[in-house]
PDB file of C-alpha atoms and ligand atoms in Angstrom:
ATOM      1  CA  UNK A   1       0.000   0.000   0.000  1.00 94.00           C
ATOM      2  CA  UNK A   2       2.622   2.325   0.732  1.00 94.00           C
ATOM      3  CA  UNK A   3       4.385   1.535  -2.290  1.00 91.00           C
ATOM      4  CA  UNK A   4       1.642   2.189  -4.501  1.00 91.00           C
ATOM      5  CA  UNK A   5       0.392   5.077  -2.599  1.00 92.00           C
ATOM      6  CA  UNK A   6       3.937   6.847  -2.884  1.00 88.00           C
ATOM      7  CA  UNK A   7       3.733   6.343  -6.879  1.00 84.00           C
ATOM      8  CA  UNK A   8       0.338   7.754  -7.054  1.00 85.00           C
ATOM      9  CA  UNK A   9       2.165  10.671  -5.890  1.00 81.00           C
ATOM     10  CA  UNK A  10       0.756  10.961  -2.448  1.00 89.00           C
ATOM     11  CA  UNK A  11       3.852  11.362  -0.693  1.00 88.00           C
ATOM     12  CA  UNK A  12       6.910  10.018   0.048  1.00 87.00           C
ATOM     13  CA  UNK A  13       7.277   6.401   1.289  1.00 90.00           C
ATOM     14  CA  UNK A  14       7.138   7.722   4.841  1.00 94.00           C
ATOM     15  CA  UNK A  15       4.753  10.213   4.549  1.00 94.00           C
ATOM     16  CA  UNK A  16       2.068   7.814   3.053  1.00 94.00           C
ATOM     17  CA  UNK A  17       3.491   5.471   6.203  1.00 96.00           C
ATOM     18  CA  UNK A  18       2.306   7.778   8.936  1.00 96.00           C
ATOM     19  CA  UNK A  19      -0.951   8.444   7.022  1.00 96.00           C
ATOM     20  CA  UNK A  20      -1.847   4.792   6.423  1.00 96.00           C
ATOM     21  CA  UNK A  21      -1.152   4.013  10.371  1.00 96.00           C
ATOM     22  CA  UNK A  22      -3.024   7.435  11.125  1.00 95.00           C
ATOM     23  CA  UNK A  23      -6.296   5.673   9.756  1.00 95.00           C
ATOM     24  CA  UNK A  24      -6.918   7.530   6.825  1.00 95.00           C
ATOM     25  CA  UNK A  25      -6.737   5.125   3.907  1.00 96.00           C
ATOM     26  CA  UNK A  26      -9.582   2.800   3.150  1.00 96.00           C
ATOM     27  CA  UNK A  27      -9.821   0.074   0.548  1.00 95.00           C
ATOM     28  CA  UNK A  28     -13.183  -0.767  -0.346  1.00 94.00           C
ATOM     29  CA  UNK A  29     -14.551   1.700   2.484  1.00 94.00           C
ATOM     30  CA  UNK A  30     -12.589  -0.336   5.072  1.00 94.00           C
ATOM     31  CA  UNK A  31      -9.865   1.600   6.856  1.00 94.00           C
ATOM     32  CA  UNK A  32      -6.449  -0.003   6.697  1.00 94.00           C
ATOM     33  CA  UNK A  33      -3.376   0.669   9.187  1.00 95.00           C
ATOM     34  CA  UNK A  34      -0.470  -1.678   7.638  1.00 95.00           C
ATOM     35  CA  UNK A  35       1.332  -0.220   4.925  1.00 95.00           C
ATOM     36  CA  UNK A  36       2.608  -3.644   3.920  1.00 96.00           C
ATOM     37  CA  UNK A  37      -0.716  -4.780   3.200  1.00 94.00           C
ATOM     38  CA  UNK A  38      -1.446  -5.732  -0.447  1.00 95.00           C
ATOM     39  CA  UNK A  39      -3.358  -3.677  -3.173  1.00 93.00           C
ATOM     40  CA  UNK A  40      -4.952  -4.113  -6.168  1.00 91.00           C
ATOM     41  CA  UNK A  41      -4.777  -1.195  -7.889  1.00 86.00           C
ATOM     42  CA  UNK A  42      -7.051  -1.997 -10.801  1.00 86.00           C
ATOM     43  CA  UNK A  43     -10.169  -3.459  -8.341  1.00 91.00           C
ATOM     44  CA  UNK A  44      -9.431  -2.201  -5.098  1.00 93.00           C
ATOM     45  CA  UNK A  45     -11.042   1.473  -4.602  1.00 94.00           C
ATOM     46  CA  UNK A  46      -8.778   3.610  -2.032  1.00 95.00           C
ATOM     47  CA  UNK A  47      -9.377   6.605  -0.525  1.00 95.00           C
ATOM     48  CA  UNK A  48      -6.737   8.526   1.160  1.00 96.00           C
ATOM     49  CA  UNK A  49      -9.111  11.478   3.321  1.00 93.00           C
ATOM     50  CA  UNK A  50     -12.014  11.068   1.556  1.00 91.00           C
ATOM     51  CA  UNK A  51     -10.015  11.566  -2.024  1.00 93.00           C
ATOM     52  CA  UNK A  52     -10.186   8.460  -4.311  1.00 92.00           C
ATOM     53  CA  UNK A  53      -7.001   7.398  -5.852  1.00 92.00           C
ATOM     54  CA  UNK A  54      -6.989   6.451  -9.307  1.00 87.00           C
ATOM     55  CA  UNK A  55      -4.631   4.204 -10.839  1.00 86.00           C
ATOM     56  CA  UNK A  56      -2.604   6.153 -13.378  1.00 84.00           C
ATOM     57  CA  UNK A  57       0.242   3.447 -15.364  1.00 85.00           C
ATOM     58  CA  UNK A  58       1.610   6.350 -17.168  1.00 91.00           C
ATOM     59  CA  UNK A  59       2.695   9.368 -16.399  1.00 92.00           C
ATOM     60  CA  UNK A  60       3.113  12.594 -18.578  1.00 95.00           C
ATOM     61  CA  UNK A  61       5.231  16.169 -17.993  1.00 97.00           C
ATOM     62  CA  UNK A  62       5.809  18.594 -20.253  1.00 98.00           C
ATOM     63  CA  UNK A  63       8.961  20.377 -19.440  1.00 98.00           C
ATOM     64  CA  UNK A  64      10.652  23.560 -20.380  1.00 98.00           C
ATOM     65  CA  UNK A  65      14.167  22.473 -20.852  1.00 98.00           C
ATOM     66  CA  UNK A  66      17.254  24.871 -19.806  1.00 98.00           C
ATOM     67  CA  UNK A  67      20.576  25.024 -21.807  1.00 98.00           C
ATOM     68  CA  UNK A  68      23.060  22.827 -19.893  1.00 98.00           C
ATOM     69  CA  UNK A  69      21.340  19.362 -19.341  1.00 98.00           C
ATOM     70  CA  UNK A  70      21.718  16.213 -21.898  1.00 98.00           C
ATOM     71  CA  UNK A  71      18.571  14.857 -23.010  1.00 97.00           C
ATOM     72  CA  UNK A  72      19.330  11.407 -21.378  1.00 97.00           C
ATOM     73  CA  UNK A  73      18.379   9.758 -17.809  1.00 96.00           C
ATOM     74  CA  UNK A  74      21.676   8.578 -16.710  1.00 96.00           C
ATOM     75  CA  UNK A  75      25.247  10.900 -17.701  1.00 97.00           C
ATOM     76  CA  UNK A  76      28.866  10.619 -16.255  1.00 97.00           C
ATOM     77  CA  UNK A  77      29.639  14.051 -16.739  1.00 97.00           C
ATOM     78  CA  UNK A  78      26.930  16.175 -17.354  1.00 97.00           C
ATOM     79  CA  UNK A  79      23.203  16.783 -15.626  1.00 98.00           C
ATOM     80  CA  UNK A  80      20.665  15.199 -16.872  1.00 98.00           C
ATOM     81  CA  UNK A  81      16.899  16.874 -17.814  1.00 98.00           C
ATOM     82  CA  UNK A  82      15.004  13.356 -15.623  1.00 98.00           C
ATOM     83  CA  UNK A  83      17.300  15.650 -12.338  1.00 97.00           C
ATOM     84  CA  UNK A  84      14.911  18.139 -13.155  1.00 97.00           C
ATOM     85  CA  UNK A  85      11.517  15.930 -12.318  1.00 96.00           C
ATOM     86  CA  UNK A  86      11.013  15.792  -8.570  1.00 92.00           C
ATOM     87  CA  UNK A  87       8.475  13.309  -7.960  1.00 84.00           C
ATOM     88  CA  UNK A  88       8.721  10.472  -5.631  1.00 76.00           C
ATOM     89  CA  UNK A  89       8.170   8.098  -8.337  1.00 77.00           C
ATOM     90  CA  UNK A  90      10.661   8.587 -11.402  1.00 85.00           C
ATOM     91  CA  UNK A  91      11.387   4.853 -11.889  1.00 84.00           C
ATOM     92  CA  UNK A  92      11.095   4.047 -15.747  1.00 92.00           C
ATOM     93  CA  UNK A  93      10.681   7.839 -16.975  1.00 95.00           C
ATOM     94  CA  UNK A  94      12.602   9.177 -19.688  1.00 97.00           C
ATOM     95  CA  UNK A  95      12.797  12.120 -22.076  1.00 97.00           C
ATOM     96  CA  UNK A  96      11.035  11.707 -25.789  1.00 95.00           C
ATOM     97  CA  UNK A  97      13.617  12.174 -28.083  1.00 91.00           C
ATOM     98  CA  UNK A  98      16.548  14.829 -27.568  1.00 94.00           C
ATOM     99  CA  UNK A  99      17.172  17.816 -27.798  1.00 97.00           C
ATOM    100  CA  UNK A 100      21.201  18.955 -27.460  1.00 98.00           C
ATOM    101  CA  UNK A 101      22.352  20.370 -24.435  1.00 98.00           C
ATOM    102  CA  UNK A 102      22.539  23.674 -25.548  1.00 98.00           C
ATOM    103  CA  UNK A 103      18.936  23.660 -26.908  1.00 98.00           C
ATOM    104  CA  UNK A 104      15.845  24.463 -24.654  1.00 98.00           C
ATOM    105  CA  UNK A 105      12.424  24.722 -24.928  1.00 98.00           C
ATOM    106  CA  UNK A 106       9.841  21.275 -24.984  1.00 98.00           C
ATOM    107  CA  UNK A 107      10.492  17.927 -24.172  1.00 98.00           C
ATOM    108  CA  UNK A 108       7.889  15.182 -22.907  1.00 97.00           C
ATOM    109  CA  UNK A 109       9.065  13.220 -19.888  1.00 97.00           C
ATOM    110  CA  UNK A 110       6.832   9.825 -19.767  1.00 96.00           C
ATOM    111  CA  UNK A 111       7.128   6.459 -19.120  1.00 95.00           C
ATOM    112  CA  UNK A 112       4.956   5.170 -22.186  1.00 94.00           C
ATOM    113  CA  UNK A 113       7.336   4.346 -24.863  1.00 93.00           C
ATOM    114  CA  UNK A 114       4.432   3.977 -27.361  1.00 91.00           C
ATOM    115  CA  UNK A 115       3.630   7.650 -27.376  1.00 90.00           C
ATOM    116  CA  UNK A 116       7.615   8.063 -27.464  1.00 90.00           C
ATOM    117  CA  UNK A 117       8.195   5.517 -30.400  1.00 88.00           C
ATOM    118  CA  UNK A 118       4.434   7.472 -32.372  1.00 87.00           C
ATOM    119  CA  UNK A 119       6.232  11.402 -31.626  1.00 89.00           C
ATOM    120  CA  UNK A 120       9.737   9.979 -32.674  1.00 85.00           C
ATOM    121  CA  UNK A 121       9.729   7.623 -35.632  1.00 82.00           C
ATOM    122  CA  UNK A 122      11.147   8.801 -38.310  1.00 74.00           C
ATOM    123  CA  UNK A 123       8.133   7.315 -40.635  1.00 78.00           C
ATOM    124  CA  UNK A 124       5.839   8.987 -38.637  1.00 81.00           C
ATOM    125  CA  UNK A 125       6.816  12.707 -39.369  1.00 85.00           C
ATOM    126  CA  UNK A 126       5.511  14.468 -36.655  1.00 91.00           C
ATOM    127  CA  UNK A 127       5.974  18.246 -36.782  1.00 94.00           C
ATOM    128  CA  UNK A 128       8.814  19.649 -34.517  1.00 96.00           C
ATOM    129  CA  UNK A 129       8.533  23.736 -34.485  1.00 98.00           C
ATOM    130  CA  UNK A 130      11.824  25.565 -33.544  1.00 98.00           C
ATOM    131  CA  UNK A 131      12.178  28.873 -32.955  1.00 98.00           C
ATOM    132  CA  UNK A 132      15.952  30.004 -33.555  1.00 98.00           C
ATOM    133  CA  UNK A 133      18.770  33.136 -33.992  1.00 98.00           C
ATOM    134  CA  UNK A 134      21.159  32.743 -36.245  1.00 98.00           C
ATOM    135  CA  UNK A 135      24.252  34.600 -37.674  1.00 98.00           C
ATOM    136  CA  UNK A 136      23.974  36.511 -40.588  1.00 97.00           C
ATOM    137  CA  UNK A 137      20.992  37.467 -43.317  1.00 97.00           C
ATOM    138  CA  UNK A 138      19.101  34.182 -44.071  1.00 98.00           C
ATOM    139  CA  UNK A 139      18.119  35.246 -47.470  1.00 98.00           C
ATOM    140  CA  UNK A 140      15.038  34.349 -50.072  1.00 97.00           C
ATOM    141  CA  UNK A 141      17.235  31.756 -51.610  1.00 98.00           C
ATOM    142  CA  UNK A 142      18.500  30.214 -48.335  1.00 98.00           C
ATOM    143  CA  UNK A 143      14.683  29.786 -47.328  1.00 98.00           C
ATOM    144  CA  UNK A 144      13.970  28.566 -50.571  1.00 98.00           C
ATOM    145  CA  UNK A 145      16.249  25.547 -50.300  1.00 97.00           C
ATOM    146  CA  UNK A 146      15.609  25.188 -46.719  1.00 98.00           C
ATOM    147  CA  UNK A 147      11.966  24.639 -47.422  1.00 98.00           C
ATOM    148  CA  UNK A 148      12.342  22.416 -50.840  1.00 97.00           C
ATOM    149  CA  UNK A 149      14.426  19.840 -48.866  1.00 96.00           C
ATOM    150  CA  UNK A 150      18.583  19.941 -48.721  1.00 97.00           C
ATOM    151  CA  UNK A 151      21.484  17.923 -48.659  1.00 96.00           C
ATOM    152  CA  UNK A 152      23.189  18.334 -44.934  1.00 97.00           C
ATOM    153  CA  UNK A 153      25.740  15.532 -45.786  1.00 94.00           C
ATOM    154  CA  UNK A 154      23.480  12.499 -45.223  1.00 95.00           C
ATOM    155  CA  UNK A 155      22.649   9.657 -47.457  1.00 94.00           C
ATOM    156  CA  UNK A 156      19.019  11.334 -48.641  1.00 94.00           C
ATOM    157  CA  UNK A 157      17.891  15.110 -48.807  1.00 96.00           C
ATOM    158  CA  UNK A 158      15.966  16.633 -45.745  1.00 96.00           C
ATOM    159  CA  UNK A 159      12.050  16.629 -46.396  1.00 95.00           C
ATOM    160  CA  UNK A 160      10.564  19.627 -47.271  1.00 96.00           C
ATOM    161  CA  UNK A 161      10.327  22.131 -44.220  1.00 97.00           C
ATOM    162  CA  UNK A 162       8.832  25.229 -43.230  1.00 98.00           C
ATOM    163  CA  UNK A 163       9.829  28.804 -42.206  1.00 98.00           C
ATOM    164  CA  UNK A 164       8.118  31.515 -40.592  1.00 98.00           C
ATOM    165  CA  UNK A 165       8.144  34.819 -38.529  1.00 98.00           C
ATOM    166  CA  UNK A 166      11.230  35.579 -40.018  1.00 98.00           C
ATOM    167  CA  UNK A 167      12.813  39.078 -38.768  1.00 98.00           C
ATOM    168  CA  UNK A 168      16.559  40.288 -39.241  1.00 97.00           C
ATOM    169  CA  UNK A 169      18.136  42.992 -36.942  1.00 96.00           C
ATOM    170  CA  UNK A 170      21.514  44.400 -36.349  1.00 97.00           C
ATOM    171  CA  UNK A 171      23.818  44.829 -33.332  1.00 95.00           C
ATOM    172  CA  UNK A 172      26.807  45.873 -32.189  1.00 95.00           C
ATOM    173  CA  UNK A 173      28.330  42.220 -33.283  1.00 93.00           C
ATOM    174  CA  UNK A 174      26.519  42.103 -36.688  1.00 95.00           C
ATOM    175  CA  UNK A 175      23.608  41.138 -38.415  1.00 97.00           C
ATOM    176  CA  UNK A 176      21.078  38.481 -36.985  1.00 98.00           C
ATOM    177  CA  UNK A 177      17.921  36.077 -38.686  1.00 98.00           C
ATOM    178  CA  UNK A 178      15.454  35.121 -35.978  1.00 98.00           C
ATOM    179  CA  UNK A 179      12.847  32.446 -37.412  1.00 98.00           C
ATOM    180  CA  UNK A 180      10.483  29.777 -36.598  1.00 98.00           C
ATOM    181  CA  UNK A 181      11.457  26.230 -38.647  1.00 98.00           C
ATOM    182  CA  UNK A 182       9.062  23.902 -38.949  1.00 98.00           C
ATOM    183  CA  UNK A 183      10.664  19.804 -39.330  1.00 96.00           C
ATOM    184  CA  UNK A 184       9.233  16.702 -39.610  1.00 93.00           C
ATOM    185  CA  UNK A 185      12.162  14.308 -38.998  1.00 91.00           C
ATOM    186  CA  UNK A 186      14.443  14.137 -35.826  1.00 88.00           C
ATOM    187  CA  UNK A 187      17.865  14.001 -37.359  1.00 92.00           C
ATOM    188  CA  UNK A 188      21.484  14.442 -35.293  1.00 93.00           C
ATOM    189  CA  UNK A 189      21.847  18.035 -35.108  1.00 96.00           C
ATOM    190  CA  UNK A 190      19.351  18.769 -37.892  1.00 97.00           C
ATOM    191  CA  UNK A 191      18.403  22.500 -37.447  1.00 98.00           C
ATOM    192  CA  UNK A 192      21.796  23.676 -36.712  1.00 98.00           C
ATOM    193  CA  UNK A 193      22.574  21.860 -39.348  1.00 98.00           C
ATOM    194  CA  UNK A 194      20.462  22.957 -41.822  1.00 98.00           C
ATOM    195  CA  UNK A 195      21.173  26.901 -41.035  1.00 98.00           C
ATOM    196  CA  UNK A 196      25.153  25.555 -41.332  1.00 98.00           C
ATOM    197  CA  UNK A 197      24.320  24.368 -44.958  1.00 97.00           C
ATOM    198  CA  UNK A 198      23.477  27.920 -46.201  1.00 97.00           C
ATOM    199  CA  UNK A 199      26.186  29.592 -43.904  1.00 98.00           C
ATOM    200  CA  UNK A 200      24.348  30.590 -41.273  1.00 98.00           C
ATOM    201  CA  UNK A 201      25.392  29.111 -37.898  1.00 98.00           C
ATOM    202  CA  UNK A 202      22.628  28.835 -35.228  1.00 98.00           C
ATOM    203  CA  UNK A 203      23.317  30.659 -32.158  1.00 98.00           C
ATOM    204  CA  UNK A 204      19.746  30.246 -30.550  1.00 98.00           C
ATOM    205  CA  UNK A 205      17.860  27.181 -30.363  1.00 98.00           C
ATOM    206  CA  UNK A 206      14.388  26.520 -28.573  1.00 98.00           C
ATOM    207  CA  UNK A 207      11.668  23.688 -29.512  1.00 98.00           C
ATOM    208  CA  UNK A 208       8.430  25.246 -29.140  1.00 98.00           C
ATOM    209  CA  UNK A 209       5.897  22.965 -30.085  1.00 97.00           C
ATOM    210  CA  UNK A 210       5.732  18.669 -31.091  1.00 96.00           C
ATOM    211  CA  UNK A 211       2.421  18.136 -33.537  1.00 94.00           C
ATOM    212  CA  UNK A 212      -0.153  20.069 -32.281  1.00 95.00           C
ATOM    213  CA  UNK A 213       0.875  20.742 -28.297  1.00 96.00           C
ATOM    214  CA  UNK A 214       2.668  24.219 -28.090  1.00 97.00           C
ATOM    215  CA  UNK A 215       5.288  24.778 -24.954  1.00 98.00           C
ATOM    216  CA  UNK A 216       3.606  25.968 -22.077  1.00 98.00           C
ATOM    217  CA  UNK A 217       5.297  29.889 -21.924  1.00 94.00           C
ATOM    218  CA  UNK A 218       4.583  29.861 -18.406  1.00 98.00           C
ATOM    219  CA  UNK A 219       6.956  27.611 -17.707  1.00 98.00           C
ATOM    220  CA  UNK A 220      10.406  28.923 -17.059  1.00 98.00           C
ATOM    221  CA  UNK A 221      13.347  27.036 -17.988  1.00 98.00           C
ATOM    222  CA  UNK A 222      13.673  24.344 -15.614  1.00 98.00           C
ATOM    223  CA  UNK A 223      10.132  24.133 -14.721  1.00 98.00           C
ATOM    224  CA  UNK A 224       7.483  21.127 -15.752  1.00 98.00           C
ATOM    225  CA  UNK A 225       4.374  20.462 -15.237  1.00 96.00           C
ATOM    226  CA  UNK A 226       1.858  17.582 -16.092  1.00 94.00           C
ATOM    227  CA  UNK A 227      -0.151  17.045 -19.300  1.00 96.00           C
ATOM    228  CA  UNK A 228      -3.966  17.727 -18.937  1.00 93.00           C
ATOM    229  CA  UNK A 229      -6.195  15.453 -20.341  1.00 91.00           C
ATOM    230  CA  UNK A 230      -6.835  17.548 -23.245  1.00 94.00           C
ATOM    231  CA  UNK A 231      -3.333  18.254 -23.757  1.00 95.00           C
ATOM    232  CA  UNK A 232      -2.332  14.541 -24.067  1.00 93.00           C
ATOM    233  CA  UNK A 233      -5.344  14.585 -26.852  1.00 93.00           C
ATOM    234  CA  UNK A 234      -3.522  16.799 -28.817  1.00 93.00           C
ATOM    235  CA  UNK A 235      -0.513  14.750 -28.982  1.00 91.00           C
ATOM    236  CA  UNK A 236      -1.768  11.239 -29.358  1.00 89.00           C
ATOM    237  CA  UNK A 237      -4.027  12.926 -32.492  1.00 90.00           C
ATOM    238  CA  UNK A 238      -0.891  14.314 -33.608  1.00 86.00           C
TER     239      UNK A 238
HETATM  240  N1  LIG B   1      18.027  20.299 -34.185  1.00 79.97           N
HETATM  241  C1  LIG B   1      19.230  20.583 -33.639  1.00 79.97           C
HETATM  242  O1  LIG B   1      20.167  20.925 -34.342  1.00 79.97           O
HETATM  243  N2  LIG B   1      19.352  20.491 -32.319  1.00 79.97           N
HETATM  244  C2  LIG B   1      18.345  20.169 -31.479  1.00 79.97           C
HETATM  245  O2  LIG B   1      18.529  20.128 -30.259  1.00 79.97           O
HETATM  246  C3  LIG B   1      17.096  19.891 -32.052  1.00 79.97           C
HETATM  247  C4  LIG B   1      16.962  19.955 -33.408  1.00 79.97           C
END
């Protein structure tokens, strides 16, 4: 019970220890006191003060990634984005796909490699919306070939892509392209490398949206939150 009750996100093992033997879990309207006691968490119905617990086998967070962390859940030498997830329960979570360390912006932390293996696969082509600043004028022609399809050194071309809000501006260091670039693979390094192809190195990188579930801008980088219902909607329908 405590077990189960800690993954549920209750508490923490002890917590949901003191609140078991404090009399105020049932199962099946009967009030238990021994966390060991045995649960089955698709028949049994608990209530922990009053509040039924559902059974939940997956779990879902949208998180706003911060330069500086690998994309990974274990790393010798560098943090990883799953130190960023404080729950009590983080066994088996992992992020979808990567993003590099300097990038930020959305990533999906679950535990349901289905969803992971539908967002990801190459054959699925799932749009990935960047928004990004990068050295120099991207010109007409640049976004032309960007958005044809291009040849960033691999074995085939890049499938056709998508620019938008485009906007150049000047400082004391030179000129500057921000843009939004819309992709529908995953490849190593793709973006940067698809500004590098024209000449125009990418010195800003943030994902902002995967299909159709747009980062949350209230989260600041570092910060995560769950999915709602409808939000997990939009990206199984994506
Ligand atoms: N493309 C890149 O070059 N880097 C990322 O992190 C994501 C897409």
């Amino acid at each position: 019970m405590d077990k189960y009750l800690a993954e549920m996100s209750v508490g923490t093992r002890n917590e949901v220890k003191k609140i078991i033997k404090s009399g105020q879990v049932t199962v099946n309207g009967i009030a238990v006191l021994k966390p060991e006691m045995k649960v089955n968490e698709e028949t049994d119905k608990v209530c922990v003060c009053g509040t039924d617990i559902y059974y939940k086998k997956y779990v879902y967070f949208m998180l706003n990634k911060p330069a500086g962390y690998v994309s990974a859940t274990k790393d010798n030498k560098y943090k990883t984005v799953i130190e960023l997830i404080k729950e009590n329960n983080k066994s088996g979570i992992f992020p979808v796909g990567r993003l590099d360390i300097d990038t930020e912006g959305m990533l999906i932390i679950t535990n349901d490699g289905a969803l992971s293996h539908k967002l990801m696969s190459p054959r699925k082509h799932v749009d990935k919306k960047y928004f990004l600043v990068a050295e120099g004028s991207v010109t007409d022609n640049d976004i032309k070939q960007i958005e044809k399809g291009m040849d960033i050194g691999d074995d085939k071309i890049t499938l056709p892509a998508k620019v938008s809000d485009i906007k150049h501006y000047t400082d004391n260091k030179g000129i500057w392209t921000s843009m939004c670039l819309t992709i529908h693979e995953g490849r190593y390094h793709q973006v940067k490398r698809m500004l590098w192809a024209v000449g125009k190195p990418v010195t800003y990188l943030k994902r902002i949206s995967i299909g159709k579930l747009k980062l949350d801008e209230k989260l600041s980088p570092g910060e995560y939150r769950q999915l709602s219902e409808e939000e997990l909607k939009l990206l199984f329908t994506s």
